Coordinates of C-alpha atoms in Angstrom, one line a residue:
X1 CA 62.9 17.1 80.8
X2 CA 65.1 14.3 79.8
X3 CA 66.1 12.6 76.1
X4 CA 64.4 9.5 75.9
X5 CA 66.6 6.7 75.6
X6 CA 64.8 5.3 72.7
X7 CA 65.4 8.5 70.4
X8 CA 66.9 7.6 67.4
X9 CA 66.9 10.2 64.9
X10 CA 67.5 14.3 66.2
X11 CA 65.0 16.9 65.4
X12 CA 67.5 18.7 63.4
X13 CA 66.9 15.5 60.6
X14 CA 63.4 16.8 60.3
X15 CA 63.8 20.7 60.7
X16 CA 63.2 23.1 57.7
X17 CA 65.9 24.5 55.8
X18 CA 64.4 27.7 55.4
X19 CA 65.1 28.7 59.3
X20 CA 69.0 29.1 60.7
X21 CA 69.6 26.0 63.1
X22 CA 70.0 28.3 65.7
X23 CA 66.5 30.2 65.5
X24 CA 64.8 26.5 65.0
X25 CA 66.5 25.4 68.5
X26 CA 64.8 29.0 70.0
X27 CA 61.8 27.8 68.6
X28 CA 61.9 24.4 70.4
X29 CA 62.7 25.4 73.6
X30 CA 60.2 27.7 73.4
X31 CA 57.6 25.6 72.9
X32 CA 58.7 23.6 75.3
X33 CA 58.6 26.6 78.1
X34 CA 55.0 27.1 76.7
X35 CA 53.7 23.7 76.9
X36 CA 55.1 23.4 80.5
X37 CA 58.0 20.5 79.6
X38 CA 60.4 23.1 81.0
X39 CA 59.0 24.4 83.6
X40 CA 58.8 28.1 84.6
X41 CA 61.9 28.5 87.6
X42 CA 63.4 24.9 86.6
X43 CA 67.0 24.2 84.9
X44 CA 67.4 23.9 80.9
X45 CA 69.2 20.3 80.3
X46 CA 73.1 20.8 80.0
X47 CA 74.4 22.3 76.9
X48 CA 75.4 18.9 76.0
X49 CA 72.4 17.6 76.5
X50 CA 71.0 18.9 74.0
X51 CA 74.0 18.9 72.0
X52 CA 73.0 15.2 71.9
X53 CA 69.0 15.3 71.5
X54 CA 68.9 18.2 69.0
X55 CA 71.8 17.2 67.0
X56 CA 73.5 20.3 66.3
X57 CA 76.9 21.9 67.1
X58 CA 77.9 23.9 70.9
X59 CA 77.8 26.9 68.9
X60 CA 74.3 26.8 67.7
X61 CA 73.3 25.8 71.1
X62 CA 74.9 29.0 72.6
X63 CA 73.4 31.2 69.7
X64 CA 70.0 29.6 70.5
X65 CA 70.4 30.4 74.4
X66 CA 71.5 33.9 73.5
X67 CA 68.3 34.5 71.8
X68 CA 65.9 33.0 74.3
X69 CA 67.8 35.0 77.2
X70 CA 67.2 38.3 75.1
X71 CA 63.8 37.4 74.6
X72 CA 62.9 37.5 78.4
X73 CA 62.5 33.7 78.4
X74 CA 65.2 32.2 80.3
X75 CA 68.2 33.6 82.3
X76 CA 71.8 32.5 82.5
X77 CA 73.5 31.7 85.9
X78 CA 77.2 31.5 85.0
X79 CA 78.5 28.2 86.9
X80 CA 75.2 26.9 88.2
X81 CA 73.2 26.5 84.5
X82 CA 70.4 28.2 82.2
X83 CA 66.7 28.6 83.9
X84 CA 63.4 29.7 82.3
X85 CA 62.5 32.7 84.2
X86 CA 59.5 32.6 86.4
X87 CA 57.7 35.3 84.3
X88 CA 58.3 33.4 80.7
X89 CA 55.6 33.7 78.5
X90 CA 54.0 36.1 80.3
X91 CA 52.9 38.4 77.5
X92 CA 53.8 42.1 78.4
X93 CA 51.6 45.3 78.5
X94 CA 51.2 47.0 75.7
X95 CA 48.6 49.7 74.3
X96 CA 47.9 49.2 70.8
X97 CA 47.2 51.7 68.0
X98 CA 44.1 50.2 67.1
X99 CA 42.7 50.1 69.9
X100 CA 43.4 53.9 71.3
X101 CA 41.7 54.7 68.1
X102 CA 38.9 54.2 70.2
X103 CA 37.6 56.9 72.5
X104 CA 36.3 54.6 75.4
X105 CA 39.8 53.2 75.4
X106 CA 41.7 56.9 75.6
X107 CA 39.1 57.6 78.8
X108 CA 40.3 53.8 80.2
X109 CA 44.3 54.9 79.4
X110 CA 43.6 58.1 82.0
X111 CA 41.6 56.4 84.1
X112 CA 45.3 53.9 84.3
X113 CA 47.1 57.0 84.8
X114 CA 45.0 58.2 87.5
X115 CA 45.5 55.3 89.2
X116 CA 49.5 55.0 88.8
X117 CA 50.0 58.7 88.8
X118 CA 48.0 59.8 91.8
X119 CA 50.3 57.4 93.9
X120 CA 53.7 58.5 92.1
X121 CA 52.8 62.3 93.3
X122 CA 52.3 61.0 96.6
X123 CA 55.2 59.1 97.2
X124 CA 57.2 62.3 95.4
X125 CA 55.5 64.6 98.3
X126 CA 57.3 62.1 100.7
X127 CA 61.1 61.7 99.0
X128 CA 61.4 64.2 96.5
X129 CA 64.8 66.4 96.7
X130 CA 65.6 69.9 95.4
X131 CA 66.8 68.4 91.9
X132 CA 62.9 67.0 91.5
X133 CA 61.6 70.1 92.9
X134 CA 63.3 71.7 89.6
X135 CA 62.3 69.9 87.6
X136 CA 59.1 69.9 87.9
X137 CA 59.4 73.6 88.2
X138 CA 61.3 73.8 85.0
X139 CA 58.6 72.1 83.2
X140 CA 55.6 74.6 84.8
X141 CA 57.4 77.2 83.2
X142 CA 58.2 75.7 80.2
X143 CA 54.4 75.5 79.9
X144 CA 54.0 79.3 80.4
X145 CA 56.0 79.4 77.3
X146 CA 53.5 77.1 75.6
X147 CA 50.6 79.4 77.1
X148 CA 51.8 81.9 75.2
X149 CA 52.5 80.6 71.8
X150 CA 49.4 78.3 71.7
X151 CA 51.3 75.6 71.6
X152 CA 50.1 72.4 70.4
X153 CA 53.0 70.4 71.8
X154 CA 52.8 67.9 74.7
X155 CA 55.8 68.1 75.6
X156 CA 56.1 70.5 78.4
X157 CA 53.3 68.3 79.7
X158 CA 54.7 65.1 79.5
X159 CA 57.9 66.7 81.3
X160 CA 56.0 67.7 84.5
X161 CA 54.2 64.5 84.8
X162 CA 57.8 62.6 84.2
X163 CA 59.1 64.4 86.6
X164 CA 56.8 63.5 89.2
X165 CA 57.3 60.1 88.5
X166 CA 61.0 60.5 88.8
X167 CA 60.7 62.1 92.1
X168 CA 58.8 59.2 93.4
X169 CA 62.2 57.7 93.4
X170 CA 60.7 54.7 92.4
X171 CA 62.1 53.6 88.8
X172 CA 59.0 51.6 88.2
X173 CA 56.6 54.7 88.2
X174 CA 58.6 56.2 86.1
X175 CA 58.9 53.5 83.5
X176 CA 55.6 52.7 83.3
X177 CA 54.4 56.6 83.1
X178 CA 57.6 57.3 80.3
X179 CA 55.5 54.0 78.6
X180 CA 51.8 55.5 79.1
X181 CA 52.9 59.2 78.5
X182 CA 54.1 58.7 75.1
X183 CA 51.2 56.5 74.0
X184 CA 48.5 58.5 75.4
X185 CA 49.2 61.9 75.6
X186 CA 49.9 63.2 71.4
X187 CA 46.9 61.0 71.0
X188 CA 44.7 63.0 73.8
X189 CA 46.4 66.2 72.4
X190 CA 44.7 65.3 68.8
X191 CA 41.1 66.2 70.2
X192 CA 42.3 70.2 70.4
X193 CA 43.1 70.0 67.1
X194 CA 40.1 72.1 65.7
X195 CA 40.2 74.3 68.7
X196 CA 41.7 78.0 67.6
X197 CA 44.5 80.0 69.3
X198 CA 43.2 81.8 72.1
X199 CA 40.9 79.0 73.4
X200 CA 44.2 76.1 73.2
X201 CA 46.0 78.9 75.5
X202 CA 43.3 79.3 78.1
X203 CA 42.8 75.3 78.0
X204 CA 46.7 75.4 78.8
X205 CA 46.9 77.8 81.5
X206 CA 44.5 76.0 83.5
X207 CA 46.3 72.4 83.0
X208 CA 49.4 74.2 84.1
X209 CA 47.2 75.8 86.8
X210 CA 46.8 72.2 88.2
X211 CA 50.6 71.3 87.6
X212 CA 51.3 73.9 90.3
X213 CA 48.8 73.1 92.3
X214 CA 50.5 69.4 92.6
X215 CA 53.9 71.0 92.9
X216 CA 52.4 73.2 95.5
X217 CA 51.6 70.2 97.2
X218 CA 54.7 68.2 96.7
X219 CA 57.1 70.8 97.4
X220 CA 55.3 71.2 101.4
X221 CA 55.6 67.4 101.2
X222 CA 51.6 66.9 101.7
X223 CA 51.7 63.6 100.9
X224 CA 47.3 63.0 100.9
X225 CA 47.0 66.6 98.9
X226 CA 49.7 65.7 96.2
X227 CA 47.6 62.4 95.8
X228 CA 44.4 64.3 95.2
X229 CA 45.9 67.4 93.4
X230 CA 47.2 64.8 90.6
X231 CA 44.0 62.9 90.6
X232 CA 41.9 65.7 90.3
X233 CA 44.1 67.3 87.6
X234 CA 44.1 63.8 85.5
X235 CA 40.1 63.2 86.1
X236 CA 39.7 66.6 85.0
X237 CA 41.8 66.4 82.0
X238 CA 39.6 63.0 81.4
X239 CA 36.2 65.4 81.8
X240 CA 37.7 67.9 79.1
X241 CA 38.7 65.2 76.4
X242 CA 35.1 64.0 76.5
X243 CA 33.6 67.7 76.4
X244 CA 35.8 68.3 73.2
X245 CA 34.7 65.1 71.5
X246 CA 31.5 66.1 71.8
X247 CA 31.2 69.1 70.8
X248 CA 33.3 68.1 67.5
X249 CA 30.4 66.1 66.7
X250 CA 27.7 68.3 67.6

């Protein structure tokens, strides 16, 4: 986008006082990205460019461009110019609170993690190294521990299904799982929270049962039978979320 010739007055002459220069220049760019004037991929005018239109100083300018680059929404290429990136605007994934307050939606958060997590264990069965292998192991037997003491922790749990992640050797797995672990699981954990002591500890044993059973699997590098351990582990721990719900309203 270029200044029209025929501008005579700056934006800056009609901008609120009650925003810094600098975040009203974020906001114009941005709605600029939004309503396609700068284009996703293509080149911000020069900083004097819009020095000129916008009427305020270089350092406001670089502030401004500071901001947008932190916010996701353009990226600087030292020597060539600023771009919007190609993914600007896109808004990212989130699972809000209000709507895992839901049951439906806790059952569609595993059925995402079956999805993502059955693949992770896979690709872990065909590059994981003795460090994974230990960890994963460290994490079994941290949930012995938990076994024992009825604990109502998650995370021994979350530390196994981390690690498999991890040893996907894939950083992406594991982002998105250290994302979806922390949101789902305490929340999942909440439905044992009327069950007593001795009946938490068998419900542990057998999850940890399965957390072997993928290890088992991972460790032999069985790539198809790590895929179906985790996915029968995580359906499973879908089927006995539901069974608790109900019968806390029965």
């Amino acid at each position: 986008m270029t200044v029209d010739a025929g501008k005579t007055a700056s934006p800056a002459a009609t901008w609120t006082r009650r925003e810094t220069l600098s975040s009203q220049v974020v906001r114009t760019i941005a709605e600029r990205i939004k309503s396609g004037d700068y284009p996703r991929g293509s080149k911000l005018p020069t900083e004097k460019a819009l020095i000129d239109e916008l009427g305020v100083s270089r350092t406001v300018i670089r502030e401004a461009i500071a901001n947008l680059r932190a916010s996701g929404l353009v990226s600087i290429h030292h020597g060539i110019g600023v771009f919007v990136r190609q993914d600007a605007g896109v808004t990212p994934f989130r699972l809000g609170d209000e709507n895992l307050a839901l049951v439906e939606n806790l059952v569609k958060g595993l059925e995402l993690r079956i999805g993502i997590e059955s693949e992770a264990a896979a690709l872990a069965a065909a590059r994981r190294n003795q460090a994974d292998l230990d960890a994963m192991a460290a994490a079994c037997d941290a949930m012995d521990v938990a076994v024992r003491n009825a604990s109502r922790d998650t995370q021994a749990d979350f530390d196994f299904h981390c690690a498999v992640a991890t040893a996907s050797h894939n950083e992406h797995f594991f982002r998105i799982f250290n994302y979806l672990g922390e949101t789902l699981m305490p929340r999942m954990r909440l439905s044992t929270h009327a069950v007593d002591d001795a009946a938490l500890s068998v419900h542990l044993a057998r999850v940890n049962e399965e957390h072997r059973a993928i290890l088992r699997a991972i460790e032999v590098q069985d790539v198809e039978g790590a895929r179906a351990a985790m996915r029968k582990h995580l359906g499973d721990s879908r089927d006995r979320m539901l069974e608790r719900l109900r019968a806390s309203h029965d």
